[in-house]
Each structure stands twice: as C-alpha cells, then as structure tokens.
Amino acid sequence: MLESRVIMTRTLIVDTISKVGDKVILKGWVNTRRDHGQIVFIDLRDRTGLIQVVAKPELVEDLHSEDVIYVTGTVAKRPEKLINPKLPTGTVEVQAEKVELISKSAELPFDMGSPTLNLELPTLLDHRSLTLRHPTVQTIFQVQAQLVENFRQAARAIGCLEIFPPTISASATEGGADVLPVDYFGHSAFLIQSPQLYKQMLVGVFERVFIITHVYRAEPSVTTRHLVESIQMDCEIGFVDSFSDLLDAMETVFSRTIENTQNQFDVQRSLVTNKVPRLTMREAQKIILDRTGIDHTSEPDLMPEDEREICAWARETHKSDLVTITHFPTSKRAFYSLPDPRNTEYCLSYDLLYKGLEISSGAQRIHDPDQLKRTIIDRGLDPANFAMYLQAFEYGMPPHGGFSFGLERTTMKLLDLANIREASLFPRDMERVDFRFSSHEPPQ
Ligand code: AMO
C-alpha cells in the first residue's frame, strides 16, 4: 500500500502574514541573530523580505549571519507591544520547530545587521558580493530594475521599438579621447561610447527606436558621477516637426519613468511637473551670474557647480527638480548635432538636469548626407570609419533626434546617493575592475 505523505512547499516570507496558525517551511539567509537566554531571535531573509524566527538555543546553536537555512515552524501573531512597524511582516513571527543548515557562511568582515550599512565606499565595493545582500543595498537595485521597466513602458508609449545594437564598433561616436580600444583579430575596433550611430541608422528602418545598453568610456578622472562602464537608456525619433517635439519627448519619457517608479517605492518624492522649465545655456549662465555673482557667461558649457545652481533656481522658482538646458555651442557637442539654422554657433542640443546633475542629453541630428560627411571631415574624422552609418543617410533619412539617460545617474539622484558607484552592481572606474588595481590580493 502506498504511504500517503504531505509534502510541504516553501512559503515566501512576504506570504507569512496571511498564514497565521499554519505550519510553514521558510528558506533563506540568517540576516541577524539575537540571543536572549532561553530564546534566540533570528531575522531570516529571502527575496521577498525579512521575518523574525523564534527558536530554542539548541535548534540554532552554530548559526551565524548569512548561513543558508530551512526553517520549519508555525506562524504566530506577535503580541501587540512586540509588533515591529518597520517590517512588512512585523505583525507575525515564526516559532521554529526544526532548523536545517544548508550552507555555512564564513565569519563576516563587518556587521551587516544595522538598518543602514555604514561602510566606507572602498570597503563597500571590496566586499561587493556580500554588501549587495544588505536589504538597503538590495533596494537600490530593485528600484533600478523598476526604472528600466518604466523607461521601457514610457518609450513604447511614444511609439519606439526596442532594438539591440552591438557594443563593438568601428568608430568612436562621442569624440576620440576616452574610447576603449579592442584588439579585434588584429584590426582596430572600439567598445561603444554610446549606441548613437546605430539608433540613428535604425530610424531609417523603424522611425522610432529605443535601446538599453552598456556603454564604455575611458574616463581619466575619478569623480562621484562618472563610471567607465555604464548603462544608457536611449530613444531616437524620426519625422520630428520641430525642436520642441524632441524636448517634449525627452521630458515626458523621463517624468513618466520617475513618477511611476516613485509610486512603486517608498522613496523621497521628486518634484516632477508637467511643464519642465527650459533655458538656453546662455540664459542659464545669466541667471547664475545674477544669483551668485559668479560670471561663467563666456564658458562653453555648464560646470558641475552651475548645474547645481540652476537646479536650485528651478526648484525655488518653478517647484521642479528638472530643468532642460538647450543650445550648447556646436563646437562642444558631437559631430552629429544639428547647428541651429538661426545661429550656427549653437546647435539644437539639450541636457536634462535632475537634482543638480545632467542625467540626459540629446540633440536634433544632421540628416543631410552631404552636410554630415562634411562635418565629419571638418572635425578631423575619417568618413571611411563611418561607412555603414553614412550608408543609412544615402538612402533617405527623415529629420530626427533623440536623447539618452544614464541609468546609474538617474538611480543615484532618485535615491539621493552620494556616489554613482553605489548605483552600479560592480562599478568600473580607472582604479577598479571588481578589485582595486592597487591591491594585488583580493581582500581577506
Ligand atoms: P552623453 O555623452 O551626454 O550623450 O551621455 C548621455 C548620458 O549618459 C550618462 N553618462 C554617464 N554616466 C556615467 N558615467 C559616465 N562616464 C557617463 N557618460 C555619460 C549621463 C549622460 O547624460 N549619444 C549621446 C546622447 C544623444 O545625443 O542621444 C550621448 O551619449 O547621464
């Protein structure tokens, strides 16, 4: 005769709230343990959150933080005065009957139990496989995943098709200095600095496209806002009627992305208005001069402190954390930017600033093949390196333009992080690829 057996399946921590009185099996990591004489409290962590497990000491004798365990126990309501309002599962706990140790963790190099992980950045990054497990750090990347999802939806809503162009290219798109070369079977090739050329070529196919891709820039300096490898979220739109169509598209896509994300997470809300203030670069510099007495009106670009000041102005006078700056000098922008026909010294380019930092830039593009080829030559570039790109323009290309958001910068600013590296899983900069180049041995 067959023995009848009840096989219990795993309960996710988030689901325990609706299972008071039920016997469950939880699977996860020991987040923290607190010993109180004849009783031990374990905060157990899985992908859905944390829960308090109550156990007799003999059940959990050798358990330490980050051990992987399976807990069989019963879900119980917590007494009123022991409810933890900070945890979504704070009204319940699990009384353990059996605890199985599945995988033992090494001794932790620092305390992971505090609600915020107060570590210096190098330590945070040297132990990245571990520090990413901290719930606060996890949240950064859950928010980031949602930003990407919401960008996708917003880009689709304006009619863009998602495309997946290559990241190895024959030419440098954003200027030559910070390009990372690849030894390509003895030929010269580069990692893309931007998907720029491909998204323009694909306007010739689908009219409107969007891309989420890794890009690479050999940034020679260490700043709080630059990575060598980062992720860009780009749109490119054909048949634009006017420059303001492009500004509308950029502001709409970004506002929707931020709005939806801050509706989904408990984050400090940004001031996102339907009408993003717009200034030319020269107007912005004039406002900064009037506000601070600092004269940057002859500078060819906004400096980081200018970006902060003009964002302070937008917040004070327009109740907006966003401000769009247009008309940068043609000579300062990439070759594909269309000079303003009314004054070719400036081009039809724009940056979107968010909480004091440029998080997006773009332009209307040159779409006439002769003008494009001339500009490439005038910039000292070799049209032969752009042959595939130029081919697209030979066969009919509509007026078009687009923009690109930096995913890590957007994440950093939405969450008010101090350094862009906190918004990158394994940040690459000139001093680090996983481990610091200066430390030959992985840290103990
Ligand atoms: P740009 O060079 O301004 O424009 O890049 C677009 C956005 O990408 C982000 N970004 C970076 N983030 C981290 N580290 C870096 N080193 C880094 N460089 C750029 C920024 C920036 O606003 N092809 C054009 C876009 C276009 O015209 O459509 C481009 O790449 O948030």
CSV table of C-alpha atoms and ligand atoms in Angstrom, one decimal:
chain,number,residue,atom,x,y,z
A,1,MET,CA,0.0,0.0,0.0
A,2,LEU,CA,1.3,3.5,-0.8
A,3,GLU,CA,2.1,5.6,2.2
A,4,SER,CA,0.3,8.9,1.9
A,5,ARG,CA,2.7,11.8,2.5
A,6,VAL,CA,2.0,15.5,2.7
A,7,ILE,CA,4.9,17.4,1.0
A,8,MET,CA,5.1,20.9,2.3
A,9,THR,CA,6.2,23.5,-0.2
A,10,ARG,CA,8.2,26.6,0.6
A,11,THR,CA,6.4,29.7,1.9
A,12,LEU,CA,7.9,33.0,0.9
A,13,ILE,CA,8.5,35.4,3.8
A,14,VAL,CA,6.1,38.0,2.4
A,15,ASP,CA,3.3,35.4,2.4
A,16,THR,CA,3.6,34.5,6.1
A,17,ILE,CA,1.3,37.4,7.1
A,18,SER,CA,-1.8,35.6,5.7
A,19,LYS,CA,-0.8,32.2,7.3
A,20,VAL,CA,-1.2,32.8,11.0
A,21,GLY,CA,-1.6,29.4,12.7
A,22,ASP,CA,-0.2,27.5,9.7
A,23,LYS,CA,2.8,25.3,9.6
A,24,VAL,CA,5.3,26.6,7.0
A,25,ILE,CA,8.8,25.9,5.6
A,26,LEU,CA,10.9,29.1,5.1
A,27,LYS,CA,14.1,29.1,3.1
A,28,GLY,CA,16.6,31.9,3.3
A,29,TRP,CA,19.7,33.5,4.9
A,30,VAL,CA,20.3,34.4,8.6
A,31,ASN,CA,20.2,38.2,8.5
A,32,THR,CA,20.9,38.7,12.2
A,33,ARG,CA,20.7,36.7,15.4
A,34,ARG,CA,19.9,38.0,18.9
A,35,ASP,CA,20.4,35.7,21.9
A,36,HIS,CA,18.1,36.3,24.9
A,37,GLY,CA,19.0,33.4,27.3
A,38,GLN,CA,16.5,30.6,26.6
A,39,ILE,CA,15.3,32.1,23.4
A,40,VAL,CA,17.1,33.2,20.2
A,41,PHE,CA,15.6,35.6,17.6
A,42,ILE,CA,16.7,35.1,14.0
A,43,ASP,CA,15.8,37.6,11.4
A,44,LEU,CA,15.5,35.4,8.3
A,45,ARG,CA,15.9,37.0,4.8
A,46,ASP,CA,14.6,35.8,1.4
A,47,ARG,CA,14.0,37.6,-1.8
A,48,THR,CA,10.7,39.0,-0.5
A,49,GLY,CA,11.9,40.4,2.8
A,50,LEU,CA,12.7,39.7,6.4
A,51,ILE,CA,10.8,37.9,9.2
A,52,GLN,CA,11.5,37.2,12.8
A,53,VAL,CA,12.0,33.5,13.7
A,54,VAL,CA,11.9,32.5,17.4
A,55,ALA,CA,13.9,29.4,18.3
A,56,LYS,CA,15.2,27.5,21.3
A,57,PRO,CA,19.0,27.8,21.5
A,58,GLU,CA,19.6,24.1,20.9
A,59,LEU,CA,17.9,24.4,17.5
A,60,VAL,CA,20.2,27.2,16.2
A,61,GLU,CA,23.4,26.5,18.2
A,62,ASP,CA,26.0,27.3,15.5
A,63,LEU,CA,24.1,29.6,13.3
A,64,HIS,CA,25.7,32.9,12.1
A,65,SER,CA,24.8,35.7,9.8
A,66,GLU,CA,24.5,34.7,6.1
A,67,ASP,CA,24.2,30.9,6.8
A,68,VAL,CA,21.6,29.5,4.5
A,69,ILE,CA,18.9,27.6,6.4
A,70,TYR,CA,15.5,26.0,6.1
A,71,VAL,CA,13.1,26.6,8.9
A,72,THR,CA,10.0,24.5,9.7
A,73,GLY,CA,7.7,26.2,12.1
A,74,THR,CA,4.4,27.8,12.9
A,75,VAL,CA,3.3,31.3,12.0
A,76,ALA,CA,2.1,33.2,15.1
A,77,LYS,CA,0.7,36.7,15.7
A,78,ARG,CA,3.0,38.9,17.7
A,79,PRO,CA,1.7,40.4,20.9
A,80,GLU,CA,0.6,44.0,20.3
A,81,LYS,CA,3.5,45.5,22.1
A,82,LEU,CA,6.1,43.5,20.2
A,83,ILE,CA,4.8,44.5,16.7
A,84,ASN,CA,7.6,45.9,14.5
A,85,PRO,CA,6.1,48.6,12.4
A,86,LYS,CA,9.3,48.9,10.3
A,87,LEU,CA,8.8,45.4,8.8
A,88,PRO,CA,6.0,44.5,6.4
A,89,THR,CA,5.9,41.1,8.3
A,90,GLY,CA,6.2,42.9,11.7
A,91,THR,CA,2.8,41.7,13.0
A,92,VAL,CA,3.9,38.0,12.8
A,93,GLU,CA,6.8,35.7,13.7
A,94,VAL,CA,7.6,32.1,13.1
A,95,GLN,CA,8.1,29.7,16.0
A,96,ALA,CA,10.7,27.3,14.8
A,97,GLU,CA,10.4,23.5,15.3
A,98,LYS,CA,13.2,22.4,13.0
A,99,VAL,CA,16.2,24.3,11.5
A,100,GLU,CA,18.4,22.8,8.8
A,101,LEU,CA,21.7,24.3,8.0
A,102,ILE,CA,22.1,24.1,4.2
A,103,SER,CA,25.2,26.3,3.6
A,104,LYS,CA,27.6,27.7,6.1
A,105,SER,CA,28.9,31.3,5.8
A,106,ALA,CA,32.4,32.4,6.7
A,107,GLU,CA,32.7,34.9,9.5
A,108,LEU,CA,31.6,38.3,8.3
A,109,PRO,CA,34.3,41.0,8.0
A,110,PHE,CA,31.9,43.7,9.4
A,111,ASP,CA,28.4,44.0,10.9
A,112,MET,CA,25.7,43.6,8.3
A,113,GLY,CA,22.9,43.8,10.9
A,114,SER,CA,22.3,47.5,11.1
A,115,PRO,CA,19.4,49.0,9.1
A,116,THR,CA,21.9,51.1,7.1
A,117,LEU,CA,25.3,49.8,6.1
A,118,ASN,CA,27.7,52.4,7.4
A,119,LEU,CA,30.8,51.4,5.5
A,120,GLU,CA,33.4,53.5,3.6
A,121,LEU,CA,32.9,53.2,-0.2
A,122,PRO,CA,36.1,51.2,-0.8
A,123,THR,CA,35.0,48.6,1.8
A,124,LEU,CA,31.5,48.5,0.4
A,125,LEU,CA,33.0,47.7,-3.1
A,126,ASP,CA,35.8,45.4,-2.0
A,127,HIS,CA,33.2,43.1,-0.4
A,128,ARG,CA,30.5,43.7,-3.1
A,129,SER,CA,29.2,40.1,-3.3
A,130,LEU,CA,28.4,40.4,0.3
A,131,THR,CA,27.4,44.0,0.7
A,132,LEU,CA,24.9,43.7,-2.1
A,133,ARG,CA,22.9,41.3,0.2
A,134,HIS,CA,22.2,44.1,2.7
A,135,PRO,CA,18.5,45.0,2.4
A,136,THR,CA,19.2,48.7,1.9
A,137,VAL,CA,21.6,47.9,-0.9
A,138,GLN,CA,19.2,45.5,-2.5
A,139,THR,CA,16.6,48.2,-2.6
A,140,ILE,CA,18.8,50.3,-4.8
A,141,PHE,CA,18.9,47.6,-7.5
A,142,GLN,CA,15.2,46.8,-7.1
A,143,VAL,CA,14.4,50.5,-7.8
A,144,GLN,CA,16.9,50.4,-10.7
A,145,ALA,CA,15.2,47.4,-12.3
A,146,GLN,CA,11.9,49.3,-12.0
A,147,LEU,CA,13.4,52.4,-13.5
A,148,VAL,CA,14.3,50.3,-16.5
A,149,GLU,CA,10.9,48.8,-16.7
A,150,ASN,CA,9.2,52.2,-16.5
A,151,PHE,CA,11.6,53.7,-19.1
A,152,ARG,CA,10.6,50.8,-21.4
A,153,GLN,CA,6.9,51.5,-21.0
A,154,ALA,CA,7.4,55.2,-21.5
A,155,ALA,CA,9.5,54.7,-24.6
A,156,ARG,CA,6.9,52.3,-26.0
A,157,ALA,CA,4.2,54.8,-25.2
A,158,ILE,CA,5.7,57.3,-27.7
A,159,GLY,CA,5.9,54.6,-30.4
A,160,CYS,CA,9.5,53.4,-30.0
A,161,LEU,CA,10.6,49.8,-30.8
A,162,GLU,CA,13.3,48.2,-28.6
A,163,ILE,CA,16.4,47.3,-30.6
A,164,PHE,CA,19.6,45.5,-29.5
A,165,PRO,CA,22.6,47.0,-31.4
A,166,PRO,CA,26.2,45.8,-30.9
A,167,THR,CA,28.6,47.1,-28.4
A,168,ILE,CA,31.7,46.7,-30.6
A,169,SER,CA,32.1,49.4,-33.2
A,170,ALA,CA,34.5,50.5,-35.9
A,171,SER,CA,34.3,54.2,-34.9
A,172,ALA,CA,34.3,56.4,-31.9
A,173,THR,CA,31.0,58.3,-31.6
A,174,GLU,CA,31.4,60.9,-28.9
A,175,GLY,CA,34.9,62.0,-29.7
A,176,GLY,CA,38.1,60.0,-29.6
A,177,ALA,CA,39.8,60.7,-26.3
A,178,ASP,CA,38.0,58.4,-23.9
A,179,VAL,CA,37.4,55.5,-26.2
A,180,LEU,CA,38.3,51.9,-25.1
A,181,PRO,CA,40.0,50.0,-27.9
A,182,VAL,CA,39.5,46.3,-28.6
A,183,ASP,CA,42.1,44.2,-30.3
A,184,TYR,CA,39.8,42.7,-32.9
A,185,PHE,CA,41.7,40.0,-34.7
A,186,GLY,CA,44.5,42.4,-35.5
A,187,HIS,CA,42.0,45.1,-36.7
A,188,SER,CA,41.1,48.2,-34.7
A,189,ALA,CA,37.7,48.4,-33.1
A,190,PHE,CA,36.2,50.1,-30.1
A,191,LEU,CA,33.7,49.4,-27.3
A,192,ILE,CA,30.8,51.8,-28.0
A,193,GLN,CA,30.7,55.1,-26.0
A,194,SER,CA,27.1,55.3,-26.9
A,195,PRO,CA,24.6,53.4,-29.2
A,196,GLN,CA,24.3,56.7,-31.1
A,197,LEU,CA,25.2,55.6,-34.6
A,198,TYR,CA,23.1,52.5,-34.5
A,199,LYS,CA,20.0,54.2,-33.2
A,200,GLN,CA,20.2,56.8,-36.0
A,201,MET,CA,20.7,54.1,-38.6
A,202,LEU,CA,17.6,52.3,-37.3
A,203,VAL,CA,15.5,55.5,-37.6
A,204,GLY,CA,15.9,54.8,-41.3
A,205,VAL,CA,14.2,51.4,-40.6
A,206,PHE,CA,11.6,51.8,-37.8
A,207,GLU,CA,11.3,55.6,-37.4
A,208,ARG,CA,11.3,55.3,-33.6
A,209,VAL,CA,13.5,53.1,-31.6
A,210,PHE,CA,14.8,52.7,-28.1
A,211,ILE,CA,17.8,51.0,-26.6
A,212,ILE,CA,19.0,49.9,-23.1
A,213,THR,CA,22.7,49.1,-23.4
A,214,HIS,CA,26.1,49.1,-21.7
A,215,VAL,CA,28.5,51.8,-22.9
A,216,TYR,CA,32.1,52.3,-22.2
A,217,ARG,CA,34.2,55.4,-21.6
A,218,ALA,CA,37.8,55.5,-20.5
A,219,GLU,CA,37.1,58.4,-18.1
A,220,PRO,CA,40.6,59.5,-17.0
A,221,SER,CA,39.4,61.1,-13.7
A,222,VAL,CA,37.7,59.7,-10.6
A,223,THR,CA,34.5,61.7,-9.8
A,224,THR,CA,31.3,60.9,-8.0
A,225,ARG,CA,29.3,60.9,-11.3
A,226,HIS,CA,31.4,59.0,-13.8
A,227,LEU,CA,31.8,55.3,-14.5
A,228,VAL,CA,33.9,53.6,-17.2
A,229,GLU,CA,31.1,51.1,-17.9
A,230,SER,CA,27.6,52.4,-17.5
A,231,ILE,CA,24.1,51.8,-18.9
A,232,GLN,CA,22.3,54.2,-21.2
A,233,MET,CA,18.7,54.3,-22.0
A,234,ASP,CA,18.2,55.9,-25.4
A,235,CYS,CA,15.4,57.0,-27.7
A,236,GLU,CA,15.7,58.1,-31.3
A,237,ILE,CA,12.7,59.6,-33.1
A,238,GLY,CA,12.1,60.2,-36.8
A,239,PHE,CA,9.9,62.7,-38.6
A,240,VAL,CA,10.2,65.4,-35.9
A,241,ASP,CA,8.4,68.6,-36.9
A,242,SER,CA,10.2,70.9,-34.5
A,243,PHE,CA,12.9,71.1,-31.9
A,244,SER,CA,10.3,71.3,-29.2
A,245,ASP,CA,8.9,67.9,-30.2
A,246,LEU,CA,12.2,66.4,-29.0
A,247,LEU,CA,12.2,68.3,-25.8
A,248,ASP,CA,8.6,67.2,-25.1
A,249,ALA,CA,9.5,63.6,-25.8
A,250,MET,CA,12.6,63.7,-23.5
A,251,GLU,CA,10.7,65.4,-20.7
A,252,THR,CA,7.7,63.1,-21.0
A,253,VAL,CA,9.7,59.9,-21.1
A,254,PHE,CA,11.7,60.9,-18.0
A,255,SER,CA,8.8,62.4,-16.0
A,256,ARG,CA,6.8,59.2,-16.5
A,257,THR,CA,9.7,57.0,-15.6
A,258,ILE,CA,10.3,58.8,-12.4
A,259,GLU,CA,6.7,59.3,-11.5
A,260,ASN,CA,5.9,55.6,-11.9
A,261,THR,CA,8.9,54.5,-10.0
A,262,GLN,CA,8.2,56.7,-7.1
A,263,ASN,CA,4.7,55.5,-7.0
A,264,GLN,CA,6.0,51.9,-6.7
A,265,PHE,CA,8.6,52.5,-3.9
A,266,ASP,CA,8.7,54.4,-0.7
A,267,VAL,CA,11.2,57.0,-1.8
A,268,GLN,CA,11.6,60.7,-1.2
A,269,ARG,CA,9.3,62.2,-3.9
A,270,SER,CA,11.0,64.3,-6.6
A,271,LEU,CA,9.2,67.4,-7.8
A,272,VAL,CA,8.2,66.4,-11.3
A,273,THR,CA,5.9,68.9,-13.1
A,274,ASN,CA,4.1,68.7,-16.4
A,275,LYS,CA,6.0,71.8,-17.5
A,276,VAL,CA,9.7,71.4,-17.1
A,277,PRO,CA,11.4,74.8,-17.2
A,278,ARG,CA,13.6,75.3,-20.3
A,279,LEU,CA,16.5,77.7,-20.7
A,280,THR,CA,19.2,78.1,-23.3
A,281,MET,CA,22.7,77.6,-21.9
A,282,ARG,CA,23.4,81.4,-22.1
A,283,GLU,CA,20.2,82.2,-20.3
A,284,ALA,CA,21.1,79.7,-17.5
A,285,GLN,CA,24.6,81.3,-17.2
A,286,LYS,CA,23.0,84.8,-16.9
A,287,ILE,CA,20.7,83.6,-14.1
A,288,ILE,CA,23.6,82.1,-12.3
A,289,LEU,CA,25.5,85.4,-12.6
A,290,ASP,CA,22.5,87.3,-11.2
A,291,ARG,CA,22.1,84.8,-8.3
A,292,THR,CA,25.7,84.2,-7.3
A,293,GLY,CA,27.8,87.0,-8.9
A,294,ILE,CA,29.9,84.2,-10.5
A,295,ASP,CA,30.4,85.0,-14.1
A,296,HIS,CA,30.5,81.9,-16.4
A,297,THR,CA,28.7,83.7,-19.2
A,298,SER,CA,31.7,83.1,-21.6
A,299,GLU,CA,32.2,79.5,-20.7
A,300,PRO,CA,31.3,77.0,-23.5
A,301,ASP,CA,29.5,74.6,-21.1
A,302,LEU,CA,27.9,74.4,-17.7
A,303,MET,CA,30.2,73.4,-14.9
A,304,PRO,CA,29.1,71.0,-12.2
A,305,GLU,CA,28.5,73.9,-9.8
A,306,ASP,CA,26.4,75.6,-12.5
A,307,GLU,CA,24.2,72.6,-12.8
A,308,ARG,CA,23.6,72.6,-9.1
A,309,GLU,CA,22.9,76.3,-9.0
A,310,ILE,CA,20.4,76.2,-11.9
A,311,CYS,CA,18.6,73.3,-10.4
A,312,ALA,CA,18.3,75.2,-7.1
A,313,TRP,CA,16.8,78.0,-9.2
A,314,ALA,CA,14.3,75.6,-10.9
A,315,ARG,CA,13.3,74.2,-7.5
A,316,GLU,CA,12.8,77.7,-6.0
A,317,THR,CA,11.1,79.4,-8.9
A,318,HIS,CA,9.3,76.5,-10.7
A,319,LYS,CA,8.9,73.9,-7.9
A,320,SER,CA,10.7,71.5,-10.3
A,321,ASP,CA,13.6,69.1,-9.7
A,322,LEU,CA,14.0,69.0,-13.5
A,323,VAL,CA,15.3,71.7,-15.8
A,324,THR,CA,16.1,71.5,-19.5
A,325,ILE,CA,19.1,73.4,-21.0
A,326,THR,CA,19.3,73.9,-24.7
A,327,HIS,CA,21.6,75.4,-27.4
A,328,PHE,CA,25.1,74.4,-26.4
A,329,PRO,CA,28.0,75.6,-28.6
A,330,THR,CA,28.2,73.5,-31.8
A,331,SER,CA,31.9,73.0,-31.4
A,332,LYS,CA,31.4,71.4,-27.9
A,333,ARG,CA,28.9,68.8,-29.0
A,334,ALA,CA,29.3,65.6,-31.0
A,335,PHE,CA,29.5,66.0,-34.8
A,336,TYR,CA,26.0,64.6,-35.5
A,337,SER,CA,24.3,67.5,-33.7
A,338,LEU,CA,22.4,69.9,-36.0
A,339,PRO,CA,23.6,73.5,-35.9
A,340,ASP,CA,20.8,76.0,-35.2
A,341,PRO,CA,19.9,77.4,-38.7
A,342,ARG,CA,19.3,80.8,-37.0
A,343,ASN,CA,22.8,80.9,-35.4
A,344,THR,CA,25.1,78.0,-36.3
A,345,GLU,CA,27.5,78.8,-33.4
A,346,TYR,CA,25.0,76.9,-31.3
A,347,CYS,CA,23.3,73.6,-32.0
A,348,LEU,CA,19.9,72.2,-31.4
A,349,SER,CA,21.1,70.2,-28.4
A,350,TYR,CA,19.9,69.8,-24.9
A,351,ASP,CA,20.6,68.4,-21.5
A,352,LEU,CA,18.1,67.4,-18.8
A,353,LEU,CA,19.3,68.3,-15.3
A,354,TYR,CA,17.8,66.5,-12.3
A,355,LYS,CA,18.6,67.5,-8.7
A,356,GLY,CA,21.8,69.2,-9.7
A,357,LEU,CA,23.2,66.8,-12.3
A,358,GLU,CA,23.0,66.2,-16.0
A,359,ILE,CA,21.2,62.9,-16.4
A,360,SER,CA,20.3,63.1,-20.1
A,361,SER,CA,21.4,64.7,-23.2
A,362,GLY,CA,20.5,64.7,-26.8
A,363,ALA,CA,20.1,66.8,-30.0
A,364,GLN,CA,18.3,67.1,-33.3
A,365,ARG,CA,20.6,65.5,-35.8
A,366,ILE,CA,22.1,66.4,-39.1
A,367,HIS,CA,20.1,64.3,-41.6
A,368,ASP,CA,21.5,65.6,-44.9
A,369,PRO,CA,24.2,63.2,-46.1
A,370,ASP,CA,26.5,65.8,-47.6
A,371,GLN,CA,26.4,68.1,-44.6
A,372,LEU,CA,27.0,65.1,-42.4
A,373,LYS,CA,30.1,63.9,-44.4
A,374,ARG,CA,31.4,67.5,-44.5
A,375,THR,CA,31.1,67.8,-40.7
A,376,ILE,CA,32.8,64.5,-40.1
A,377,ILE,CA,35.8,65.7,-42.3
A,378,ASP,CA,35.8,69.2,-40.7
A,379,ARG,CA,36.1,67.5,-37.2
A,380,GLY,CA,39.2,65.7,-38.4
A,381,LEU,CA,37.5,62.3,-38.5
A,382,ASP,CA,37.7,59.8,-41.4
A,383,PRO,CA,34.4,59.1,-43.2
A,384,ALA,CA,35.7,55.7,-44.0
A,385,ASN,CA,35.3,54.8,-40.3
A,386,PHE,CA,31.7,55.8,-40.5
A,387,ALA,CA,30.9,54.0,-43.8
A,388,MET,CA,28.0,51.9,-42.5
A,389,TYR,CA,26.5,54.9,-40.7
A,390,LEU,CA,26.8,57.1,-43.7
A,391,GLN,CA,25.2,54.5,-45.9
A,392,ALA,CA,21.9,54.9,-44.0
A,393,PHE,CA,21.8,58.6,-44.9
A,394,GLU,CA,22.5,57.9,-48.6
A,395,TYR,CA,19.1,56.1,-48.9
A,396,GLY,CA,16.7,58.7,-47.4
A,397,MET,CA,16.7,59.8,-43.8
A,398,PRO,CA,13.9,61.9,-42.2
A,399,PRO,CA,14.6,64.8,-39.8
A,400,HIS,CA,15.2,63.1,-36.4
A,401,GLY,CA,16.7,63.4,-33.0
A,402,GLY,CA,16.8,61.7,-29.7
A,403,PHE,CA,18.2,61.6,-26.2
A,404,SER,CA,20.0,59.3,-23.7
A,405,PHE,CA,19.5,58.8,-20.0
A,406,GLY,CA,22.3,57.5,-17.7
A,407,LEU,CA,20.7,54.7,-15.7
A,408,GLU,CA,23.1,54.9,-12.8
A,409,ARG,CA,23.0,58.7,-12.6
A,410,THR,CA,19.2,58.5,-12.6
A,411,THR,CA,19.2,55.9,-9.8
A,412,MET,CA,21.7,57.9,-7.8
A,413,LYS,CA,19.7,61.1,-7.9
A,414,LEU,CA,16.3,59.5,-7.4
A,415,LEU,CA,17.6,57.8,-4.2
A,416,ASP,CA,19.9,60.7,-3.2
A,417,LEU,CA,23.0,58.6,-3.2
A,418,ALA,CA,26.3,60.4,-2.7
A,419,ASN,CA,28.3,58.4,-5.3
A,420,ILE,CA,27.3,56.9,-8.6
A,421,ARG,CA,29.3,53.7,-7.7
A,422,GLU,CA,26.5,52.9,-5.2
A,423,ALA,CA,24.1,52.7,-8.1
A,424,SER,CA,26.3,50.2,-10.1
A,425,LEU,CA,26.4,46.5,-9.1
A,426,PHE,CA,30.1,46.2,-9.8
A,427,PRO,CA,31.3,49.6,-10.8
A,428,ARG,CA,34.3,50.0,-13.1
A,429,ASP,CA,36.5,53.1,-12.9
A,430,MET,CA,40.1,53.8,-13.6
A,431,GLU,CA,41.1,52.3,-10.3
A,432,ARG,CA,38.9,49.2,-10.1
A,433,VAL,CA,37.6,46.3,-12.1
A,434,ASP,CA,36.0,44.3,-9.3
A,435,PHE,CA,39.1,44.7,-7.1
A,436,ARG,CA,41.3,47.8,-6.8
A,437,PHE,CA,44.3,47.6,-9.1
A,438,SER,CA,46.5,48.8,-6.1
A,439,SER,CA,45.6,45.7,-4.1
A,440,HIS,CA,47.1,42.7,-5.7
A,441,GLU,CA,45.3,40.2,-3.5
A,442,PRO,CA,41.5,40.1,-3.1
A,443,PRO,CA,40.8,41.3,0.5
A,444,GLN,CA,40.6,38.8,3.3
B,1,AMO,P1,26.1,61.8,-23.3
B,1,AMO,O1,27.6,61.6,-23.6
B,1,AMO,O2,25.8,63.1,-22.7
B,1,AMO,O3,25.3,61.7,-24.6
B,1,AMO,O4,25.6,60.6,-22.4
B,1,AMO,C1,24.2,60.5,-22.1
B,1,AMO,C2,24.0,60.3,-20.6
B,1,AMO,O5,24.7,59.1,-20.2
B,1,AMO,C3,25.2,59.4,-18.9
B,1,AMO,N1,26.7,59.2,-18.9
B,1,AMO,C4,27.4,58.6,-17.9
B,1,AMO,N2,27.1,58.1,-16.8
B,1,AMO,C5,28.0,57.6,-16.0
B,1,AMO,N3,29.3,57.6,-16.3
B,1,AMO,C6,29.8,58.2,-17.5
B,1,AMO,N4,31.1,58.2,-17.8
B,1,AMO,C7,28.8,58.7,-18.3
B,1,AMO,N5,28.8,59.3,-19.5
B,1,AMO,C8,27.5,59.6,-19.8
B,1,AMO,C9,24.8,60.7,-18.5
B,1,AMO,C10,24.5,61.4,-19.8
B,1,AMO,O6,23.6,62.5,-19.7
B,1,AMO,N6,24.8,59.9,-27.8
B,1,AMO,C11,24.5,61.0,-26.8
B,1,AMO,C12,23.1,61.1,-26.5
B,1,AMO,C13,22.2,61.6,-27.6
B,1,AMO,O7,22.5,62.6,-28.3
B,1,AMO,O8,21.1,60.9,-27.8
B,1,AMO,C14,25.4,60.7,-25.6
B,1,AMO,O9,25.9,59.7,-25.3
B,1,AMO,O10,23.6,60.6,-17.7
